[in-house]
């Protein structure tokens, strides 16, 4: 349902890292971005959303399990290549009122919303906008 709303332009999906668990969250965000360099961004994202092994060794082991180039991945992770990007996304998200995931904004208003309520709110908003326009 959400994919259809995004595909048709009714909704837009944006992702920002929120570092709400200190260094472990930062490591997960950096590993996700480094995994993205090799086409595995969503795999890392989903991995970190479903478990709590935020260690360097765990990230490298997960990269290996996905058959990524672990030397490239490790170099990216150790250099903190994406530190500025992640910190910037976090600062902007907090400034916009996000303090946890998921945070959903509808017409600039943000709130933590469960998925079923989100779909209902987006559909209601889409119907209202269609009626106006």
PDB file of N, CA and C in Angstrom, residues 10-107:
ATOM      1  N   UNK A  10       1.562  10.318  -4.382  1.00  0.00           N
ATOM      2  CA  UNK A  10       0.702  10.789  -3.294  1.00  0.00           C
ATOM      3  C   UNK A  10       1.541  11.030  -2.042  1.00  0.00           C
ATOM      4  N   UNK A  11       2.542  10.190  -1.830  1.00  0.00           N
ATOM      5  CA  UNK A  11       3.413  10.304  -0.660  1.00  0.00           C
ATOM      6  C   UNK A  11       4.868  10.274  -1.121  1.00  0.00           C
ATOM      7  N   UNK A  12       5.741  10.755  -0.266  1.00  0.00           N
ATOM      8  CA  UNK A  12       7.178  10.721  -0.534  1.00  0.00           C
ATOM      9  C   UNK A  12       7.857  10.052   0.662  1.00  0.00           C
ATOM     10  N   UNK A  13       8.802   9.180   0.377  1.00  0.00           N
ATOM     11  CA  UNK A  13       9.524   8.490   1.428  1.00  0.00           C
ATOM     12  C   UNK A  13      10.914   9.100   1.553  1.00  0.00           C
ATOM     13  N   UNK A  14      11.287   9.460   2.759  1.00  0.00           N
ATOM     14  CA  UNK A  14      12.633   9.940   3.048  1.00  0.00           C
ATOM     15  C   UNK A  14      13.126   9.208   4.278  1.00  0.00           C
ATOM     16  N   UNK A  15      14.417   8.968   4.331  1.00  0.00           N
ATOM     17  CA  UNK A  15      14.999   8.284   5.482  1.00  0.00           C
ATOM     18  C   UNK A  15      16.095   9.153   6.058  1.00  0.00           C
ATOM     19  N   UNK A  16      16.115   9.278   7.364  1.00  0.00           N
ATOM     20  CA  UNK A  16      17.188   9.968   8.074  1.00  0.00           C
ATOM     21  C   UNK A  16      17.621   9.094   9.240  1.00  0.00           C
ATOM     22  N   UNK A  17      18.923   9.002   9.426  1.00  0.00           N
ATOM     23  CA  UNK A  17      19.430   8.272  10.582  1.00  0.00           C
ATOM     24  C   UNK A  17      19.129   9.079  11.841  1.00  0.00           C
ATOM     25  N   UNK A  18      18.656   8.399  12.873  1.00  0.00           N
ATOM     26  CA  UNK A  18      18.465   9.010  14.183  1.00  0.00           C
ATOM     27  C   UNK A  18      19.321   8.212  15.156  1.00  0.00           C
ATOM     28  N   UNK A  19      20.254   8.893  15.773  1.00  0.00           N
ATOM     29  CA  UNK A  19      21.217   8.248  16.661  1.00  0.00           C
ATOM     30  C   UNK A  19      20.690   8.358  18.087  1.00  0.00           C
ATOM     31  N   UNK A  20      19.768   7.458  18.422  1.00  0.00           N
ATOM     32  CA  UNK A  20      19.130   7.534  19.734  1.00  0.00           C
ATOM     33  C   UNK A  20      19.669   6.519  20.730  1.00  0.00           C
ATOM     34  N   UNK A  21      20.711   5.780  20.355  1.00  0.00           N
ATOM     35  CA  UNK A  21      21.329   4.828  21.280  1.00  0.00           C
ATOM     36  C   UNK A  21      22.844   5.015  21.298  1.00  0.00           C
ATOM     37  N   UNK A  22      23.298   6.246  21.132  1.00  0.00           N
ATOM     38  CA  UNK A  22      24.716   6.552  21.231  1.00  0.00           C
ATOM     39  C   UNK A  22      25.567   5.851  20.191  1.00  0.00           C
ATOM     40  N   UNK A  23      26.747   5.429  20.620  1.00  0.00           N
ATOM     41  CA  UNK A  23      27.726   4.819  19.713  1.00  0.00           C
ATOM     42  C   UNK A  23      27.175   3.595  18.978  1.00  0.00           C
ATOM     43  N   UNK A  24      26.395   2.719  19.616  1.00  0.00           N
ATOM     44  CA  UNK A  24      25.848   1.594  18.854  1.00  0.00           C
ATOM     45  C   UNK A  24      24.989   2.045  17.668  1.00  0.00           C
ATOM     46  N   UNK A  25      24.152   3.064  17.871  1.00  0.00           N
ATOM     47  CA  UNK A  25      23.339   3.571  16.760  1.00  0.00           C
ATOM     48  C   UNK A  25      24.222   4.155  15.663  1.00  0.00           C
ATOM     49  N   UNK A  26      25.277   4.860  16.081  1.00  0.00           N
ATOM     50  CA  UNK A  26      26.188   5.447  15.094  1.00  0.00           C
ATOM     51  C   UNK A  26      26.859   4.348  14.281  1.00  0.00           C
ATOM     52  N   UNK A  27      27.326   3.305  14.940  1.00  0.00           N
ATOM     53  CA  UNK A  27      27.976   2.206  14.231  1.00  0.00           C
ATOM     54  C   UNK A  27      27.006   1.554  13.250  1.00  0.00           C
ATOM     55  N   UNK A  28      25.768   1.343  13.676  1.00  0.00           N
ATOM     56  CA  UNK A  28      24.764   0.766  12.783  1.00  0.00           C
ATOM     57  C   UNK A  28      24.505   1.649  11.572  1.00  0.00           C
ATOM     58  N   UNK A  29      24.434   2.957  11.792  1.00  0.00           N
ATOM     59  CA  UNK A  29      24.205   3.891  10.684  1.00  0.00           C
ATOM     60  C   UNK A  29      25.391   3.895   9.725  1.00  0.00           C
ATOM     61  N   UNK A  30      26.592   3.948  10.266  1.00  0.00           N
ATOM     62  CA  UNK A  30      27.786   3.937   9.418  1.00  0.00           C
ATOM     63  C   UNK A  30      27.886   2.632   8.631  1.00  0.00           C
ATOM     64  N   UNK A  31      27.609   1.505   9.286  1.00  0.00           N
ATOM     65  CA  UNK A  31      27.647   0.217   8.599  1.00  0.00           C
ATOM     66  C   UNK A  31      26.592   0.161   7.497  1.00  0.00           C
ATOM     67  N   UNK A  32      25.425   0.719   7.759  1.00  0.00           N
ATOM     68  CA  UNK A  32      24.371   0.738   6.747  1.00  0.00           C
ATOM     69  C   UNK A  32      24.815   1.522   5.521  1.00  0.00           C
ATOM     70  N   UNK A  33      25.395   2.697   5.746  1.00  0.00           N
ATOM     71  CA  UNK A  33      25.866   3.513   4.623  1.00  0.00           C
ATOM     72  C   UNK A  33      27.008   2.820   3.874  1.00  0.00           C
ATOM     73  N   UNK A  34      27.924   2.201   4.611  1.00  0.00           N
ATOM     74  CA  UNK A  34      29.028   1.479   3.959  1.00  0.00           C
ATOM     75  C   UNK A  34      28.502   0.282   3.176  1.00  0.00           C
ATOM     76  N   UNK A  35      27.517  -0.408   3.720  1.00  0.00           N
ATOM     77  CA  UNK A  35      26.884  -1.495   2.983  1.00  0.00           C
ATOM     78  C   UNK A  35      26.221  -0.987   1.712  1.00  0.00           C
ATOM     79  N   UNK A  36      25.686   0.222   1.794  1.00  0.00           N
ATOM     80  CA  UNK A  36      25.059   0.832   0.623  1.00  0.00           C
ATOM     81  C   UNK A  36      26.025   1.056  -0.528  1.00  0.00           C
ATOM     82  N   UNK A  37      27.290   1.254  -0.211  1.00  0.00           N
ATOM     83  CA  UNK A  37      28.295   1.411  -1.277  1.00  0.00           C
ATOM     84  C   UNK A  37      28.355   0.174  -2.165  1.00  0.00           C
ATOM     85  N   UNK A  38      27.920  -0.955  -1.625  1.00  0.00           N
ATOM     86  CA  UNK A  38      27.954  -2.206  -2.384  1.00  0.00           C
ATOM     87  C   UNK A  38      26.557  -2.761  -2.635  1.00  0.00           C
ATOM     88  N   UNK A  39      25.562  -1.882  -2.595  1.00  0.00           N
ATOM     89  CA  UNK A  39      24.196  -2.272  -2.935  1.00  0.00           C
ATOM     90  C   UNK A  39      23.434  -2.983  -1.833  1.00  0.00           C
ATOM     91  N   UNK A  40      23.911  -2.873  -0.589  1.00  0.00           N
ATOM     92  CA  UNK A  40      23.262  -3.614   0.498  1.00  0.00           C
ATOM     93  C   UNK A  40      22.704  -2.687   1.580  1.00  0.00           C
ATOM     94  N   UNK A  41      22.332  -1.457   1.223  1.00  0.00           N
ATOM     95  CA  UNK A  41      21.835  -0.491   2.211  1.00  0.00           C
ATOM     96  C   UNK A  41      20.631  -1.060   2.965  1.00  0.00           C
ATOM     97  N   UNK A  42      19.617  -1.503   2.226  1.00  0.00           N
ATOM     98  CA  UNK A  42      18.402  -1.993   2.887  1.00  0.00           C
ATOM     99  C   UNK A  42      18.647  -3.269   3.662  1.00  0.00           C
ATOM    100  N   UNK A  43      19.552  -4.106   3.207  1.00  0.00           N
ATOM    101  CA  UNK A  43      19.880  -5.322   3.967  1.00  0.00           C
ATOM    102  C   UNK A  43      20.443  -4.950   5.335  1.00  0.00           C
ATOM    103  N   UNK A  44      21.364  -3.982   5.363  1.00  0.00           N
ATOM    104  CA  UNK A  44      21.916  -3.550   6.645  1.00  0.00           C
ATOM    105  C   UNK A  44      20.867  -2.862   7.499  1.00  0.00           C
ATOM    106  N   UNK A  45      20.080  -1.992   6.896  1.00  0.00           N
ATOM    107  CA  UNK A  45      19.025  -1.307   7.640  1.00  0.00           C
ATOM    108  C   UNK A  45      18.114  -2.324   8.324  1.00  0.00           C
ATOM    109  N   UNK A  46      17.620  -3.272   7.560  1.00  0.00           N
ATOM    110  CA  UNK A  46      16.699  -4.264   8.105  1.00  0.00           C
ATOM    111  C   UNK A  46      17.383  -5.121   9.161  1.00  0.00           C
ATOM    112  N   UNK A  47      18.639  -5.447   8.932  1.00  0.00           N
ATOM    113  CA  UNK A  47      19.404  -6.238   9.899  1.00  0.00           C
ATOM    114  C   UNK A  47      19.478  -5.522  11.237  1.00  0.00           C
ATOM    115  N   UNK A  48      19.809  -4.244  11.217  1.00  0.00           N
ATOM    116  CA  UNK A  48      19.949  -3.496  12.468  1.00  0.00           C
ATOM    117  C   UNK A  48      18.607  -3.176  13.119  1.00  0.00           C
ATOM    118  N   UNK A  49      17.550  -3.158  12.363  1.00  0.00           N
ATOM    119  CA  UNK A  49      16.237  -2.933  12.957  1.00  0.00           C
ATOM    120  C   UNK A  49      15.700  -4.194  13.621  1.00  0.00           C
ATOM    121  N   UNK A  50      16.293  -5.355  13.313  1.00  0.00           N
ATOM    122  CA  UNK A  50      15.764  -6.605  13.851  1.00  0.00           C
ATOM    123  C   UNK A  50      16.651  -7.238  14.919  1.00  0.00           C
ATOM    124  N   UNK A  51      17.826  -6.688  15.181  1.00  0.00           N
ATOM    125  CA  UNK A  51      18.705  -7.247  16.202  1.00  0.00           C
ATOM    126  C   UNK A  51      19.626  -6.156  16.734  1.00  0.00           C
ATOM    127  N   UNK A  52      20.395  -6.494  17.749  1.00  0.00           N
ATOM    128  CA  UNK A  52      21.182  -5.467  18.433  1.00  0.00           C
ATOM    129  C   UNK A  52      22.681  -5.738  18.438  1.00  0.00           C
ATOM    130  N   UNK A  53      23.227  -6.411  17.452  1.00  0.00           N
ATOM    131  CA  UNK A  53      24.671  -6.623  17.391  1.00  0.00           C
ATOM    132  C   UNK A  53      25.298  -5.455  16.648  1.00  0.00           C
ATOM    133  N   UNK A  54      25.571  -4.387  17.383  1.00  0.00           N
ATOM    134  CA  UNK A  54      26.129  -3.188  16.787  1.00  0.00           C
ATOM    135  C   UNK A  54      27.647  -3.128  16.946  1.00  0.00           C
ATOM    136  N   UNK A  55      28.299  -4.271  16.926  1.00  0.00           N
ATOM    137  CA  UNK A  55      29.751  -4.281  17.054  1.00  0.00           C
ATOM    138  C   UNK A  55      30.407  -4.180  15.680  1.00  0.00           C
ATOM    139  N   UNK A  56      31.641  -3.707  15.672  1.00  0.00           N
ATOM    140  CA  UNK A  56      32.413  -3.638  14.433  1.00  0.00           C
ATOM    141  C   UNK A  56      32.526  -5.038  13.835  1.00  0.00           C
ATOM    142  N   UNK A  57      32.863  -6.008  14.671  1.00  0.00           N
ATOM    143  CA  UNK A  57      33.030  -7.381  14.209  1.00  0.00           C
ATOM    144  C   UNK A  57      31.724  -7.943  13.649  1.00  0.00           C
ATOM    145  N   UNK A  58      30.622  -7.625  14.321  1.00  0.00           N
ATOM    146  CA  UNK A  58      29.326  -8.079  13.835  1.00  0.00           C
ATOM    147  C   UNK A  58      28.973  -7.481  12.481  1.00  0.00           C
ATOM    148  N   UNK A  59      29.304  -6.214  12.289  1.00  0.00           N
ATOM    149  CA  UNK A  59      29.031  -5.555  11.007  1.00  0.00           C
ATOM    150  C   UNK A  59      29.851  -6.192   9.889  1.00  0.00           C
ATOM    151  N   UNK A  60      31.116  -6.454  10.180  1.00  0.00           N
ATOM    152  CA  UNK A  60      31.987  -7.070   9.170  1.00  0.00           C
ATOM    153  C   UNK A  60      31.521  -8.483   8.856  1.00  0.00           C
ATOM    154  N   UNK A  61      31.138  -9.229   9.877  1.00  0.00           N
ATOM    155  CA  UNK A  61      30.621 -10.584   9.665  1.00  0.00           C
ATOM    156  C   UNK A  61      29.346 -10.554   8.828  1.00  0.00           C
ATOM    157  N   UNK A  62      28.482  -9.578   9.092  1.00  0.00           N
ATOM    158  CA  UNK A  62      27.258  -9.477   8.299  1.00  0.00           C
ATOM    159  C   UNK A  62      27.587  -9.123   6.846  1.00  0.00           C
ATOM    160  N   UNK A  63      28.545  -8.229   6.639  1.00  0.00           N
ATOM    161  CA  UNK A  63      28.974  -7.892   5.274  1.00  0.00           C
ATOM    162  C   UNK A  63      29.482  -9.145   4.557  1.00  0.00           C
ATOM    163  N   UNK A  64      30.257  -9.947   5.262  1.00  0.00           N
ATOM    164  CA  UNK A  64      30.766 -11.188   4.673  1.00  0.00           C
ATOM    165  C   UNK A  64      29.624 -12.136   4.331  1.00  0.00           C
ATOM    166  N   UNK A  65      28.598 -12.200   5.198  1.00  0.00           N
ATOM    167  CA  UNK A  65      27.465 -13.097   4.938  1.00  0.00           C
ATOM    168  C   UNK A  65      26.693 -12.679   3.698  1.00  0.00           C
ATOM    169  N   UNK A  66      26.821 -11.404   3.326  1.00  0.00           N
ATOM    170  CA  UNK A  66      26.159 -10.904   2.110  1.00  0.00           C
ATOM    171  C   UNK A  66      27.083 -10.966   0.895  1.00  0.00           C
ATOM    172  N   UNK A  67      28.259 -11.548   1.082  1.00  0.00           N
ATOM    173  CA  UNK A  67      29.277 -11.668   0.027  1.00  0.00           C
ATOM    174  C   UNK A  67      29.770 -10.317  -0.463  1.00  0.00           C
ATOM    175  N   UNK A  68      29.815  -9.336   0.439  1.00  0.00           N
ATOM    176  CA  UNK A  68      30.369  -8.033   0.083  1.00  0.00           C
ATOM    177  C   UNK A  68      31.886  -8.107   0.138  1.00  0.00           C
ATOM    178  N   UNK A  69      32.544  -7.142  -0.468  1.00  0.00           N
ATOM    179  CA  UNK A  69      33.990  -7.011  -0.368  1.00  0.00           C
ATOM    180  C   UNK A  69      34.278  -6.509   1.042  1.00  0.00           C
ATOM    181  N   UNK A  70      34.682  -7.405   1.937  1.00  0.00           N
ATOM    182  CA  UNK A  70      34.837  -7.030   3.343  1.00  0.00           C
ATOM    183  C   UNK A  70      36.011  -6.084   3.563  1.00  0.00           C
ATOM    184  N   UNK A  71      37.017  -6.142   2.720  1.00  0.00           N
ATOM    185  CA  UNK A  71      38.137  -5.198   2.858  1.00  0.00           C
ATOM    186  C   UNK A  71      37.647  -3.774   2.587  1.00  0.00           C
ATOM    187  N   UNK A  72      36.898  -3.610   1.511  1.00  0.00           N
ATOM    188  CA  UNK A  72      36.324  -2.292   1.180  1.00  0.00           C
ATOM    189  C   UNK A  72      35.355  -1.835   2.276  1.00  0.00           C
ATOM    190  N   UNK A  73      34.509  -2.750   2.721  1.00  0.00           N
ATOM    191  CA  UNK A  73      33.543  -2.429   3.764  1.00  0.00           C
ATOM    192  C   UNK A  73      34.244  -1.992   5.051  1.00  0.00           C
ATOM    193  N   UNK A  74      35.251  -2.763   5.476  1.00  0.00           N
ATOM    194  CA  UNK A  74      35.975  -2.466   6.711  1.00  0.00           C
ATOM    195  C   UNK A  74      36.690  -1.124   6.620  1.00  0.00           C
ATOM    196  N   UNK A  75      37.285  -0.845   5.468  1.00  0.00           N
ATOM    197  CA  UNK A  75      37.962   0.445   5.284  1.00  0.00           C
ATOM    198  C   UNK A  75      36.959   1.594   5.407  1.00  0.00           C
ATOM    199  N   UNK A  76      35.792   1.433   4.807  1.00  0.00           N
ATOM    200  CA  UNK A  76      34.739   2.450   4.888  1.00  0.00           C
ATOM    201  C   UNK A  76      34.309   2.647   6.337  1.00  0.00           C
ATOM    202  N   UNK A  77      34.069   1.547   7.020  1.00  0.00           N
ATOM    203  CA  UNK A  77      33.596   1.601   8.405  1.00  0.00           C
ATOM    204  C   UNK A  77      34.642   2.239   9.318  1.00  0.00           C
ATOM    205  N   UNK A  78      35.889   1.781   9.215  1.00  0.00           N
ATOM    206  CA  UNK A  78      36.947   2.278  10.094  1.00  0.00           C
ATOM    207  C   UNK A  78      37.293   3.744   9.841  1.00  0.00           C
ATOM    208  N   UNK A  79      37.135   4.186   8.609  1.00  0.00           N
ATOM    209  CA  UNK A  79      37.440   5.585   8.287  1.00  0.00           C
ATOM    210  C   UNK A  79      36.306   6.526   8.674  1.00  0.00           C
ATOM    211  N   UNK A  80      35.163   5.945   9.049  1.00  0.00           N
ATOM    212  CA  UNK A  80      33.952   6.732   9.339  1.00  0.00           C
ATOM    213  C   UNK A  80      33.611   7.661   8.171  1.00  0.00           C
ATOM    214  N   UNK A  81      33.709   7.095   6.995  1.00  0.00           N
ATOM    215  CA  UNK A  81      33.477   7.820   5.743  1.00  0.00           C
ATOM    216  C   UNK A  81      32.161   8.606   5.757  1.00  0.00           C
ATOM    217  N   UNK A  82      31.138   8.072   6.375  1.00  0.00           N
ATOM    218  CA  UNK A  82      29.811   8.691   6.341  1.00  0.00           C
ATOM    219  C   UNK A  82      29.439   9.400   7.645  1.00  0.00           C
ATOM    220  N   UNK A  83      30.414   9.665   8.487  1.00  0.00           N
ATOM    221  CA  UNK A  83      30.136  10.293   9.781  1.00  0.00           C
ATOM    222  C   UNK A  83      29.425  11.639   9.617  1.00  0.00           C
ATOM    223  N   UNK A  84      29.926  12.481   8.745  1.00  0.00           N
ATOM    224  CA  UNK A  84      29.321  13.809   8.550  1.00  0.00           C
ATOM    225  C   UNK A  84      27.891  13.687   8.027  1.00  0.00           C
ATOM    226  N   UNK A  85      27.661  12.783   7.097  1.00  0.00           N
ATOM    227  CA  UNK A  85      26.313  12.566   6.551  1.00  0.00           C
ATOM    228  C   UNK A  85      25.357  12.115   7.650  1.00  0.00           C
ATOM    229  N   UNK A  86      25.769  11.116   8.427  1.00  0.00           N
ATOM    230  CA  UNK A  86      24.906  10.566   9.480  1.00  0.00           C
ATOM    231  C   UNK A  86      24.627  11.610  10.550  1.00  0.00           C
ATOM    232  N   UNK A  87      25.667  12.312  11.003  1.00  0.00           N
ATOM    233  CA  UNK A  87      25.460  13.348  12.016  1.00  0.00           C
ATOM    234  C   UNK A  87      24.567  14.463  11.497  1.00  0.00           C
ATOM    235  N   UNK A  88      24.726  14.837  10.239  1.00  0.00           N
ATOM    236  CA  UNK A  88      23.882  15.870   9.652  1.00  0.00           C
ATOM    237  C   UNK A  88      22.430  15.443   9.561  1.00  0.00           C
ATOM    238  N   UNK A  89      22.190  14.198   9.154  1.00  0.00           N
ATOM    239  CA  UNK A  89      20.813  13.693   9.096  1.00  0.00           C
ATOM    240  C   UNK A  89      20.193  13.668  10.484  1.00  0.00           C
ATOM    241  N   UNK A  90      20.973  13.248  11.467  1.00  0.00           N
ATOM    242  CA  UNK A  90      20.468  13.198  12.840  1.00  0.00           C
ATOM    243  C   UNK A  90      20.108  14.599  13.332  1.00  0.00           C
ATOM    244  N   UNK A  91      21.007  15.551  13.159  1.00  0.00           N
ATOM    245  CA  UNK A  91      20.735  16.926  13.607  1.00  0.00           C
ATOM    246  C   UNK A  91      19.483  17.484  12.948  1.00  0.00           C
ATOM    247  N   UNK A  92      19.342  17.279  11.643  1.00  0.00           N
ATOM    248  CA  UNK A  92      18.177  17.803  10.933  1.00  0.00           C
ATOM    249  C   UNK A  92      16.899  17.114  11.392  1.00  0.00           C
ATOM    250  N   UNK A  93      16.950  15.814  11.574  1.00  0.00           N
ATOM    251  CA  UNK A  93      15.765  15.075  12.026  1.00  0.00           C
ATOM    252  C   UNK A  93      15.314  15.566  13.395  1.00  0.00           C
ATOM    253  N   UNK A  94      16.265  15.754  14.306  1.00  0.00           N
ATOM    254  CA  UNK A  94      15.922  16.243  15.646  1.00  0.00           C
ATOM    255  C   UNK A  94      15.364  17.662  15.565  1.00  0.00           C
ATOM    256  N   UNK A  95      15.976  18.503  14.735  1.00  0.00           N
ATOM    257  CA  UNK A  95      15.472  19.876  14.559  1.00  0.00           C
ATOM    258  C   UNK A  95      14.050  19.872  14.007  1.00  0.00           C
ATOM    259  N   UNK A  96      13.722  18.851  13.198  1.00  0.00           N
ATOM    260  CA  UNK A  96      12.377  18.736  12.629  1.00  0.00           C
ATOM    261  C   UNK A  96      11.394  18.060  13.576  1.00  0.00           C
ATOM    262  N   UNK A  97      11.861  17.680  14.770  1.00  0.00           N
ATOM    263  CA  UNK A  97      10.972  17.105  15.767  1.00  0.00           C
ATOM    264  C   UNK A  97      10.999  15.597  15.882  1.00  0.00           C
ATOM    265  N   UNK A  98      11.877  14.931  15.143  1.00  0.00           N
ATOM    266  CA  UNK A  98      11.963  13.473  15.229  1.00  0.00           C
ATOM    267  C   UNK A  98      12.875  13.091  16.381  1.00  0.00           C
ATOM    268  N   UNK A  99      12.434  12.131  17.180  1.00  0.00           N
ATOM    269  CA  UNK A  99      13.286  11.652  18.262  1.00  0.00           C
ATOM    270  C   UNK A  99      13.256  10.133  18.379  1.00  0.00           C
ATOM    271  N   UNK A 100      12.599   9.473  17.451  1.00  0.00           N
ATOM    272  CA  UNK A 100      12.553   8.015  17.413  1.00  0.00           C
ATOM    273  C   UNK A 100      12.132   7.578  16.017  1.00  0.00           C
ATOM    274  N   UNK A 101      12.229   6.287  15.791  1.00  0.00           N
ATOM    275  CA  UNK A 101      11.810   5.744  14.509  1.00  0.00           C
ATOM    276  C   UNK A 101      10.647   4.780  14.739  1.00  0.00           C
ATOM    277  N   UNK A 102       9.700   4.738  13.854  1.00  0.00           N
ATOM    278  CA  UNK A 102       9.577   5.676  12.748  1.00  0.00           C
ATOM    279  C   UNK A 102       8.948   6.991  13.194  1.00  0.00           C
ATOM    280  N   UNK A 103       9.328   8.050  12.556  1.00  0.00           N
ATOM    281  CA  UNK A 103       8.656   9.326  12.698  1.00  0.00           C
ATOM    282  C   UNK A 103       8.134   9.680  11.318  1.00  0.00           C
ATOM    283  N   UNK A 104       6.904  10.020  11.247  1.00  0.00           N
ATOM    284  CA  UNK A 104       6.257  10.300   9.977  1.00  0.00           C
ATOM    285  C   UNK A 104       5.786  11.737   9.982  1.00  0.00           C
ATOM    286  N   UNK A 105       6.036  12.421   8.893  1.00  0.00           N
ATOM    287  CA  UNK A 105       5.568  13.797   8.768  1.00  0.00           C
ATOM    288  C   UNK A 105       4.541  13.851   7.648  1.00  0.00           C
ATOM    289  N   UNK A 106       3.413  14.459   7.937  1.00  0.00           N
ATOM    290  CA  UNK A 106       2.358  14.648   6.944  1.00  0.00           C
ATOM    291  C   UNK A 106       2.131  16.141   6.820  1.00  0.00           C
ATOM    292  N   UNK A 107       2.388  16.671   5.632  1.00  0.00           N
ATOM    293  CA  UNK A 107       2.286  18.111   5.375  1.00  0.00           C
ATOM    294  C   UNK A 107       3.072  18.927   6.397  1.00  0.00           C
TER     295      UNK A 107
END
